[in-house]
Coordinates of N, CA and C in Angstrom, one line a residue:
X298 N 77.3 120.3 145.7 CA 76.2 121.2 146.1 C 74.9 120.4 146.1
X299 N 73.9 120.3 147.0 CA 72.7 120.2 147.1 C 71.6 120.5 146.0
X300 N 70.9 120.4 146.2 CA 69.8 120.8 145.1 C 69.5 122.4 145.3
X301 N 69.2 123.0 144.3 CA 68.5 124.4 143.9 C 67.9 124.9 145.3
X302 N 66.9 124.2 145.7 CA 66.4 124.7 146.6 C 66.9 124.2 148.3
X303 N 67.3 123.5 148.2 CA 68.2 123.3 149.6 C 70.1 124.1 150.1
X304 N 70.5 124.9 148.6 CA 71.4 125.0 148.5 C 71.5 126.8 149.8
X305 N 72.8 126.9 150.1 CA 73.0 127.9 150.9 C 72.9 129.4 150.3
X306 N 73.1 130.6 150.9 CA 72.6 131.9 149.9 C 74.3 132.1 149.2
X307 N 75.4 131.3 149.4 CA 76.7 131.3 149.1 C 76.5 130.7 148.5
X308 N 76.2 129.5 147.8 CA 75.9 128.4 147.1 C 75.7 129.1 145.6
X309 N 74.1 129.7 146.5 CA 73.1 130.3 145.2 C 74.0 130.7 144.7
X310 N 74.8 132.6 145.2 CA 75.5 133.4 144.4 C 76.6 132.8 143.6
X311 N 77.1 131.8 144.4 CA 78.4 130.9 143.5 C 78.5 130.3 142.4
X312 N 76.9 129.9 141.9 CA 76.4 129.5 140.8 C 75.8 130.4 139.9
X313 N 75.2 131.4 140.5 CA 75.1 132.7 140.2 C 75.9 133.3 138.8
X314 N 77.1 133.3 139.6 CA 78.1 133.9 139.4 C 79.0 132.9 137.9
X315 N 78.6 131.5 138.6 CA 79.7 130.7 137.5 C 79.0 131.0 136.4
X316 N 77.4 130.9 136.7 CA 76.3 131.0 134.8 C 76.7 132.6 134.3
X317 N 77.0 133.3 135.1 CA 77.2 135.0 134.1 C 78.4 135.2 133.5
X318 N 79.7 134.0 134.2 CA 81.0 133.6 133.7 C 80.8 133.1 131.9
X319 N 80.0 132.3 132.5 CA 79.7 130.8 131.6 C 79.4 132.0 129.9
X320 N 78.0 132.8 130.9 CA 77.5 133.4 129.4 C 78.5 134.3 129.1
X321 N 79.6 135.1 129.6 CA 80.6 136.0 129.1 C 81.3 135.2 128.3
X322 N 81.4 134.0 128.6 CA 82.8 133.1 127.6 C 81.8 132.8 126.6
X323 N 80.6 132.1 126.3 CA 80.0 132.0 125.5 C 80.4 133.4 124.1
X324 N 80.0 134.1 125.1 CA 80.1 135.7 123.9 C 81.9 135.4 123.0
X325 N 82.9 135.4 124.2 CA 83.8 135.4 123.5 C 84.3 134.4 122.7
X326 N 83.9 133.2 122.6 CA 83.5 132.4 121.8 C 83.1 132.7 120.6
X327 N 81.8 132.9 120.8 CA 81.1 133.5 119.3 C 81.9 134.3 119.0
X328 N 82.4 135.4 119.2 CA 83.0 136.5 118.8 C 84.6 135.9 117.9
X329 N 85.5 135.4 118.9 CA 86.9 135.0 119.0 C 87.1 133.4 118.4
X330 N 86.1 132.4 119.0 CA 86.5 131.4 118.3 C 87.4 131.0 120.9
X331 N 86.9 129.4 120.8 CA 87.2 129.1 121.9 C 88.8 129.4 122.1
X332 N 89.6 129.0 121.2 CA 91.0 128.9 121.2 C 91.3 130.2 122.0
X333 N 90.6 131.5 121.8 CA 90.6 132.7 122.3 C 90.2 133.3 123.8
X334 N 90.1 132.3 124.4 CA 89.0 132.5 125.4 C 89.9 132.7 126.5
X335 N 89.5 133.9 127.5 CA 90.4 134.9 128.2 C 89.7 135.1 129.7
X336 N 90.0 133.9 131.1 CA 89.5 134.4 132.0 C 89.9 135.6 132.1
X337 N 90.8 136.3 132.3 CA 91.1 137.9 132.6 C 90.2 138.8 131.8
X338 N 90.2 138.3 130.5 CA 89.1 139.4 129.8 C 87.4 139.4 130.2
X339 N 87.2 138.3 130.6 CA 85.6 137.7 131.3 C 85.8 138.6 132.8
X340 N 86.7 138.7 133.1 CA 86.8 139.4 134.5 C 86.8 140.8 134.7
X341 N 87.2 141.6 133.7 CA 87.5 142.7 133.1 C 86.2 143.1 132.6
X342 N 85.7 142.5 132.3 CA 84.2 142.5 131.3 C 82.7 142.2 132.8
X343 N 83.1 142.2 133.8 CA 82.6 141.5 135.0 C 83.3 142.7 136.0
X344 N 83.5 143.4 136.1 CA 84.0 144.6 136.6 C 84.9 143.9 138.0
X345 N 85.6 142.7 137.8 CA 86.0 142.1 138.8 C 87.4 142.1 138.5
X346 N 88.2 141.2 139.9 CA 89.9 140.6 139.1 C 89.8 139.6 138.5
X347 N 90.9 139.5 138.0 CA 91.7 138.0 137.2 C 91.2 136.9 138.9
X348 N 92.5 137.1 140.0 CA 92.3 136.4 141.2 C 91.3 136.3 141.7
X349 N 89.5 137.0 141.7 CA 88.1 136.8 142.0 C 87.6 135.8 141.1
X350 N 88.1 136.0 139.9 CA 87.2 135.2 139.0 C 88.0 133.9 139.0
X351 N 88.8 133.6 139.2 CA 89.8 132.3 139.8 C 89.1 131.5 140.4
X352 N 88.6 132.3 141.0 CA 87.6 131.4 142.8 C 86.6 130.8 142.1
X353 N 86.2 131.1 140.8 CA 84.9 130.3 140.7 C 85.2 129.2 139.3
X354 N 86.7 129.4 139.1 CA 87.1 128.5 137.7 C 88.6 128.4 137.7
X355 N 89.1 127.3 138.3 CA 90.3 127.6 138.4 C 91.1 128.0 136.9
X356 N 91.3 127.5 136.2 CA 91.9 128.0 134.9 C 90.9 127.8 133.3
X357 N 91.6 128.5 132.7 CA 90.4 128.4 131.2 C 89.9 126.7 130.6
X358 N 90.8 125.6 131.2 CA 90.1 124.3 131.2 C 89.5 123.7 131.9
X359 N 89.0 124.4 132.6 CA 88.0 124.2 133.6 C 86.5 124.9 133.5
X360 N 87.1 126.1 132.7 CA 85.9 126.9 132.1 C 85.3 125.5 130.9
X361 N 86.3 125.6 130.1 CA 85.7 125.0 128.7 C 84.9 123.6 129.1
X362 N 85.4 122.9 130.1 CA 85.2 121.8 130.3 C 83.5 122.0 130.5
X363 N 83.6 122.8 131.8 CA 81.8 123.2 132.2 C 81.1 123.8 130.5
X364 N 82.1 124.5 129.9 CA 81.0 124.7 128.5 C 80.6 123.8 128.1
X365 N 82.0 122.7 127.8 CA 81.1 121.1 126.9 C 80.5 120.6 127.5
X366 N 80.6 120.3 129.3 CA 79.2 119.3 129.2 C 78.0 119.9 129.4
X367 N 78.1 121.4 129.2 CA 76.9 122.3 129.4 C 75.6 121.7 127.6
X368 N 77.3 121.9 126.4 CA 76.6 121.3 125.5 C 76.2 120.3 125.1
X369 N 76.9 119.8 125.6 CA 76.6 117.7 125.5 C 75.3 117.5 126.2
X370 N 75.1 118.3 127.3 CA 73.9 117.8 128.3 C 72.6 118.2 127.9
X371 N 72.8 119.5 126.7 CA 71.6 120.1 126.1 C 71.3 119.4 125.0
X372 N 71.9 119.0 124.2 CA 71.9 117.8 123.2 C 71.4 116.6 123.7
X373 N 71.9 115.9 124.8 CA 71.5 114.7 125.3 C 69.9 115.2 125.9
X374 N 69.6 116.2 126.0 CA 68.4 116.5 127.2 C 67.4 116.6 125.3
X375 N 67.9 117.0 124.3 CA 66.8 117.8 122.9 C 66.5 116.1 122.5
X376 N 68.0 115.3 122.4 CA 67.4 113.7 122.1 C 66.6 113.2 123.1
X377 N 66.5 113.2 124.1 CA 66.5 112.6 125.0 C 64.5 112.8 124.8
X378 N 64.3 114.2 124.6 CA 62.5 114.3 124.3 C 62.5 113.9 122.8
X379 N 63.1 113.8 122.3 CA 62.9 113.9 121.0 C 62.3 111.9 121.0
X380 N 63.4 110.9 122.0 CA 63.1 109.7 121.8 C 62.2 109.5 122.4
X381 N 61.6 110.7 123.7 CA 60.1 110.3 124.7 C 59.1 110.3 123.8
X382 N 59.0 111.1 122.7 CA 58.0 112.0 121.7 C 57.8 110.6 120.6
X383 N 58.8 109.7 120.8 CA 58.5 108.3 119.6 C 59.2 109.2 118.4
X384 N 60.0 110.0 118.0 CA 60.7 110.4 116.7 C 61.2 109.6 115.4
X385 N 61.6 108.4 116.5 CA 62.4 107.9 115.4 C 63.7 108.4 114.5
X386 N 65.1 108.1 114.0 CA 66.0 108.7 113.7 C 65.4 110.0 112.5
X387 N 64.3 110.0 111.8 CA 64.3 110.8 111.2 C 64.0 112.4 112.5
X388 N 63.0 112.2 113.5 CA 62.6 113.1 114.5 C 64.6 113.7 115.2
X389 N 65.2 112.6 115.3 CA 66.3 113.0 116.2 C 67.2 113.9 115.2
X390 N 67.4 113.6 114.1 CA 68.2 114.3 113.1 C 67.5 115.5 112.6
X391 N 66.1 115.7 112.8 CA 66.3 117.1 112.7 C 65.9 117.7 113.9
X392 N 65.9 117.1 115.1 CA 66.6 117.8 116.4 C 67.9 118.2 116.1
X393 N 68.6 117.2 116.0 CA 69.9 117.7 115.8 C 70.3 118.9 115.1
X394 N 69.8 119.0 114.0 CA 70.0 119.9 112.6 C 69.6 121.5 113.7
X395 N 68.2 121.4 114.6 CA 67.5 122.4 115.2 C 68.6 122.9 116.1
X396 N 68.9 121.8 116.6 CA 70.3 122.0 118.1 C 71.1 122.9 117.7
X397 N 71.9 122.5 116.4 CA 73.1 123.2 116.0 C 72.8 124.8 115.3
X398 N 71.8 124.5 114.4 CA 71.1 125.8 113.9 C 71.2 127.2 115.1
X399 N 70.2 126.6 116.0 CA 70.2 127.7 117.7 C 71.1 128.0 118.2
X400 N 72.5 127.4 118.4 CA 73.8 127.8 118.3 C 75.0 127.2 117.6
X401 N 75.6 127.7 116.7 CA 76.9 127.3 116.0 C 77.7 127.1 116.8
X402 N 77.9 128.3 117.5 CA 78.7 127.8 118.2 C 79.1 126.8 120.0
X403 N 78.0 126.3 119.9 CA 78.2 125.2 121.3 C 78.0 124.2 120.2
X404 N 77.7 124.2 119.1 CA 77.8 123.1 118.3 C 79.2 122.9 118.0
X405 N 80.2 124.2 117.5 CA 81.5 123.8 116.9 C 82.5 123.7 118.3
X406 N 82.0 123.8 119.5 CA 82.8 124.0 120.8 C 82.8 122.2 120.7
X407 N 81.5 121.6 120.9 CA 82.2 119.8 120.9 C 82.4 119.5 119.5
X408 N 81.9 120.0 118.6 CA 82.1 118.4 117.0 C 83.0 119.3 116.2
X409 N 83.8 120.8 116.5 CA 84.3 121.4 115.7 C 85.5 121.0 116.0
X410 N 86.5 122.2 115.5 CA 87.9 121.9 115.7 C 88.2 122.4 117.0
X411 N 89.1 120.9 117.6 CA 89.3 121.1 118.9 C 90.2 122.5 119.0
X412 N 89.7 122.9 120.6 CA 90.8 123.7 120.8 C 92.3 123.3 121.4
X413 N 93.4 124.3 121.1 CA 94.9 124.0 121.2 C 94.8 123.5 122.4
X414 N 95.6 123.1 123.1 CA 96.4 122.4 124.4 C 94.9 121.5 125.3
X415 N 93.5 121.8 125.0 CA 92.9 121.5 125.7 C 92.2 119.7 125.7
X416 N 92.2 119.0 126.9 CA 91.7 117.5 126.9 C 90.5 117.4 127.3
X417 N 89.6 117.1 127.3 CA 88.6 117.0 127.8 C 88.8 115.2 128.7
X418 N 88.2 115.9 130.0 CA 88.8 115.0 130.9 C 87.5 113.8 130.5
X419 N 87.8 112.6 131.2 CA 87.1 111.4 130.9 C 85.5 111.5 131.4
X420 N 85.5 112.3 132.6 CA 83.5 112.3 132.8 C 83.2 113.0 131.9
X421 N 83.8 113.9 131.4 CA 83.3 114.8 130.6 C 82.5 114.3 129.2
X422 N 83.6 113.4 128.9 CA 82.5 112.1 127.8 C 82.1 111.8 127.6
X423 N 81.6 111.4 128.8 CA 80.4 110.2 129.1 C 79.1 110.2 128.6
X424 N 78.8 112.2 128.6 CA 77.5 112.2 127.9 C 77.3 111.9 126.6
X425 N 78.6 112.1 125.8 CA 78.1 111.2 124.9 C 77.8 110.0 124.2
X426 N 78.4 109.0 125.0 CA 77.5 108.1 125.2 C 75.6 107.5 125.3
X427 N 75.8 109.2 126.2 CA 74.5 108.9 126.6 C 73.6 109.2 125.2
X428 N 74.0 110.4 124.4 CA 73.8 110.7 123.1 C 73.9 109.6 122.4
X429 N 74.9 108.7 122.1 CA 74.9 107.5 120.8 C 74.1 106.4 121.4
X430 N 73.5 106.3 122.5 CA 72.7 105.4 123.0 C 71.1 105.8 122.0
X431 N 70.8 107.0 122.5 CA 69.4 107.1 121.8 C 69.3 107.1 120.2
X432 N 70.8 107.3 119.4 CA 70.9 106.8 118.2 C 71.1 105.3 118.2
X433 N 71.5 104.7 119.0 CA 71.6 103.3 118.8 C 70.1 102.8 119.1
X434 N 69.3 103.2 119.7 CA 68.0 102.3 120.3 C 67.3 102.9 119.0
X435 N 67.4 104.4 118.9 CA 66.5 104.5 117.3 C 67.2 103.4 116.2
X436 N 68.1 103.0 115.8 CA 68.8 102.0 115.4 C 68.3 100.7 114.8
X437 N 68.0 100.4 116.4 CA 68.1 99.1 116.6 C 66.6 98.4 116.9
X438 N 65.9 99.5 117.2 CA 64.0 99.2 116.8 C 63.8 98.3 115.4
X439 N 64.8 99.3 114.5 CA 64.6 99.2 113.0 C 65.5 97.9 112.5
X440 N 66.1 97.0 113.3 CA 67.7 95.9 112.8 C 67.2 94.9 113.8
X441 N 67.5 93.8 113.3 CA 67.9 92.7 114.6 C 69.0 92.6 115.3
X442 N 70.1 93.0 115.0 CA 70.8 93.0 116.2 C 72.0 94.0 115.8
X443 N 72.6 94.2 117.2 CA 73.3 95.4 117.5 C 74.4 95.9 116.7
X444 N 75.5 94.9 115.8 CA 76.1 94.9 115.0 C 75.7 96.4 114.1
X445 N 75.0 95.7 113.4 CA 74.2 96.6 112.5 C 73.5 98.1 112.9
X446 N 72.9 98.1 113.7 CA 72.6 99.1 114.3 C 73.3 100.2 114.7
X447 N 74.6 99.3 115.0 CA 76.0 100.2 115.8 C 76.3 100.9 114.4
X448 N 76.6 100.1 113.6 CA 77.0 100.6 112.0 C 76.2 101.8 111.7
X449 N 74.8 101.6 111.5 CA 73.6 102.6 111.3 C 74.1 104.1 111.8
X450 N 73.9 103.8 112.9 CA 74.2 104.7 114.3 C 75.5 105.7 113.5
X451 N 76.2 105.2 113.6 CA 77.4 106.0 113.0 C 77.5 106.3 111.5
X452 N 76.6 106.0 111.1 CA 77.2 106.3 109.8 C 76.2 107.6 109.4
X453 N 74.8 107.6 110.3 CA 73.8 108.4 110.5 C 74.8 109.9 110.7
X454 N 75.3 109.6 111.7 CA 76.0 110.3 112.9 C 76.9 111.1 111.9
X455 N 78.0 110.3 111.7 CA 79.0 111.5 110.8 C 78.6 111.9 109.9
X456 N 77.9 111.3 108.5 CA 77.1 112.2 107.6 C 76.3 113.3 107.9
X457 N 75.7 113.0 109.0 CA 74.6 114.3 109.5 C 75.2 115.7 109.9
X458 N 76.2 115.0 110.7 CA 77.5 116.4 111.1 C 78.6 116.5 109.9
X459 N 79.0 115.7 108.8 CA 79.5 116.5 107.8 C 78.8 117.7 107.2
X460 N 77.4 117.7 107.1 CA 76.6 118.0 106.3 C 76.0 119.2 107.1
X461 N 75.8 119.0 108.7 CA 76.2 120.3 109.7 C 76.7 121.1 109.4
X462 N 78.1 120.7 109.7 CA 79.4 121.5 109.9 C 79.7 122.3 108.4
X463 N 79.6 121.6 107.2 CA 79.6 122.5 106.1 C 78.6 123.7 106.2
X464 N 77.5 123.2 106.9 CA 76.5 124.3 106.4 C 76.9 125.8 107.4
X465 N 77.3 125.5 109.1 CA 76.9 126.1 109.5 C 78.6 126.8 109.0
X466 N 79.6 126.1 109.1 CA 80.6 127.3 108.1 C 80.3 128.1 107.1
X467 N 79.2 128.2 106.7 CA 79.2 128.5 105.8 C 79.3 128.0 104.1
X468 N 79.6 126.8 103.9 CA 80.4 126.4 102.8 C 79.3 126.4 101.6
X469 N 78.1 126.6 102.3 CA 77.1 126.2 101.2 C 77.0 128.1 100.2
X470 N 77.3 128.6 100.9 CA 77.4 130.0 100.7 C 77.8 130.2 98.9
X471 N 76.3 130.9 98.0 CA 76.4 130.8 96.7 C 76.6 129.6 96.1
X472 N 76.0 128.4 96.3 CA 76.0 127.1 95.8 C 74.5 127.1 95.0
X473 N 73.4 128.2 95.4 CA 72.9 128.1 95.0 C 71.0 126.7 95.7
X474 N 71.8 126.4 96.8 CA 70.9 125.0 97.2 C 70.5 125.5 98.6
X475 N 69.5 125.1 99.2 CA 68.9 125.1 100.2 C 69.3 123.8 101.6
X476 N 70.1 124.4 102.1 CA 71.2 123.7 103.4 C 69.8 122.5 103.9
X477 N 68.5 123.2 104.1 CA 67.8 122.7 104.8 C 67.1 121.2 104.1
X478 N 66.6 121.5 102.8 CA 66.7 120.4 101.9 C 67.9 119.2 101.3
X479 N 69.2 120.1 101.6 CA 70.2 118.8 101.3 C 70.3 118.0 102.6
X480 N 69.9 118.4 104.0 CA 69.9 118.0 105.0 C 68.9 117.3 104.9
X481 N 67.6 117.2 104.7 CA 66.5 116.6 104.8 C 66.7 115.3 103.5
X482 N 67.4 115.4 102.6 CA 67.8 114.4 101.6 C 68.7 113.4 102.0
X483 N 69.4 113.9 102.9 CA 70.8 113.3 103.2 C 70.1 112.1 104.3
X484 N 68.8 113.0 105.5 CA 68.1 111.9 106.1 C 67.5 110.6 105.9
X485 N 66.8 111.3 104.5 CA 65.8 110.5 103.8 C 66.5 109.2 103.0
X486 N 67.8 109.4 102.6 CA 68.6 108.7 101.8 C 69.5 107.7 103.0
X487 N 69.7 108.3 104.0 CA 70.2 107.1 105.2 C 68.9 106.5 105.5
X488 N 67.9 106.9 105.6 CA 66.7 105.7 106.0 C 66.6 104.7 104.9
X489 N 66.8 105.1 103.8 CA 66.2 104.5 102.7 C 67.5 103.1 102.6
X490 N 68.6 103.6 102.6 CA 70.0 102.8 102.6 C 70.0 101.4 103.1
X491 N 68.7 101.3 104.3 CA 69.1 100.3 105.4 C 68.1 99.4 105.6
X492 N 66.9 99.7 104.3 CA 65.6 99.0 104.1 C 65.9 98.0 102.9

């Protein structure tokens, strides 16, 4: 399709149509957990058919797929200002921490537990790339060479989302600690690691 404004009034409504999809599965998501997720019920809920709503998604992996790179692309677009803004990995990590906070669940749709039978096809990856790129350049400002930096990068990376993913489960629940402060320690203690 063309751009926004060059696109046809079929076009428009077709996209229209796939973002009101998009936000119905979203709901059932939050609600159900992806594994659960029901073109027929989105269609039902859309006062449409199973066979109408077809036309704009061929089957439920094709839905999910447009979910993740809907979230990959919002994540890569939060780093992406976050590296215009000069952040530095302390700025991107608590982008990150902000990203996931705003929704759990487009957060646990990519870094949670995958859903059953589903692959995420190979473009679909790509953005994250584009994501570990702006951890690697915050990185690698701070290292001489890329080795190192690659190490940084990752090790930033999975601590940050272990430390996510407990919180937004829940797990901190009656621990007694402030999610936001072990998070901000856990930053401060990977910067400190690498000086």
């Amino acid at each position: 399709m063309g751009e926004p404004g060059t696109r046809t009034p079929r076009e428009r409504y077709r996209a229209q149509v796939q973002e009101e999809i998009k936000q119905h599965a979203w709901g059932q998501i939050a609600t159900a957990g992806a594994s659960a997720l029901s073109l027929n019920a989105i269609a039902r809920q859309m006062g449409m058919s199973g066979p109408a709503l077809y036309r704009y998604f061929a089957n439920r992996d094709e839905l999910i797929t447009e979910l993740v790179k809907d979230a990959y692309r919002s994540l890569a677009d939060t780093f992406a200002a976050g590296a215009e803004a000069g952040t530095g990995l302390d700025g991107l990590a608590h982008a990150l921490r902000r990203w996931a906070l705003e929704d759990p669940q487009r957060y646990f749709l990519v870094y949670g537990t995958p859903v059953p039978g589903y692959k995420a096809p190979e473009d679909t990856t790509r953005i994250t790339a584009e994501i570990m790129a702006y951890l690697l350049d915050a990185c690698a400002g701070e290292q001489s060479t890329p080795s190192p930096a690659l190490r940084r990068a990752l090790a930033f990376w999975t601590r940050l989302h272990g430390v996510l993913s407990l919180e937004l489960a829940g797990h901190f629940t009656g621990m007694g600690l402030d999610p936001a402060e072990l998070y901000a320690d856990e930053v401060q203690a990977l910067g400190t690691s690498w000086h």
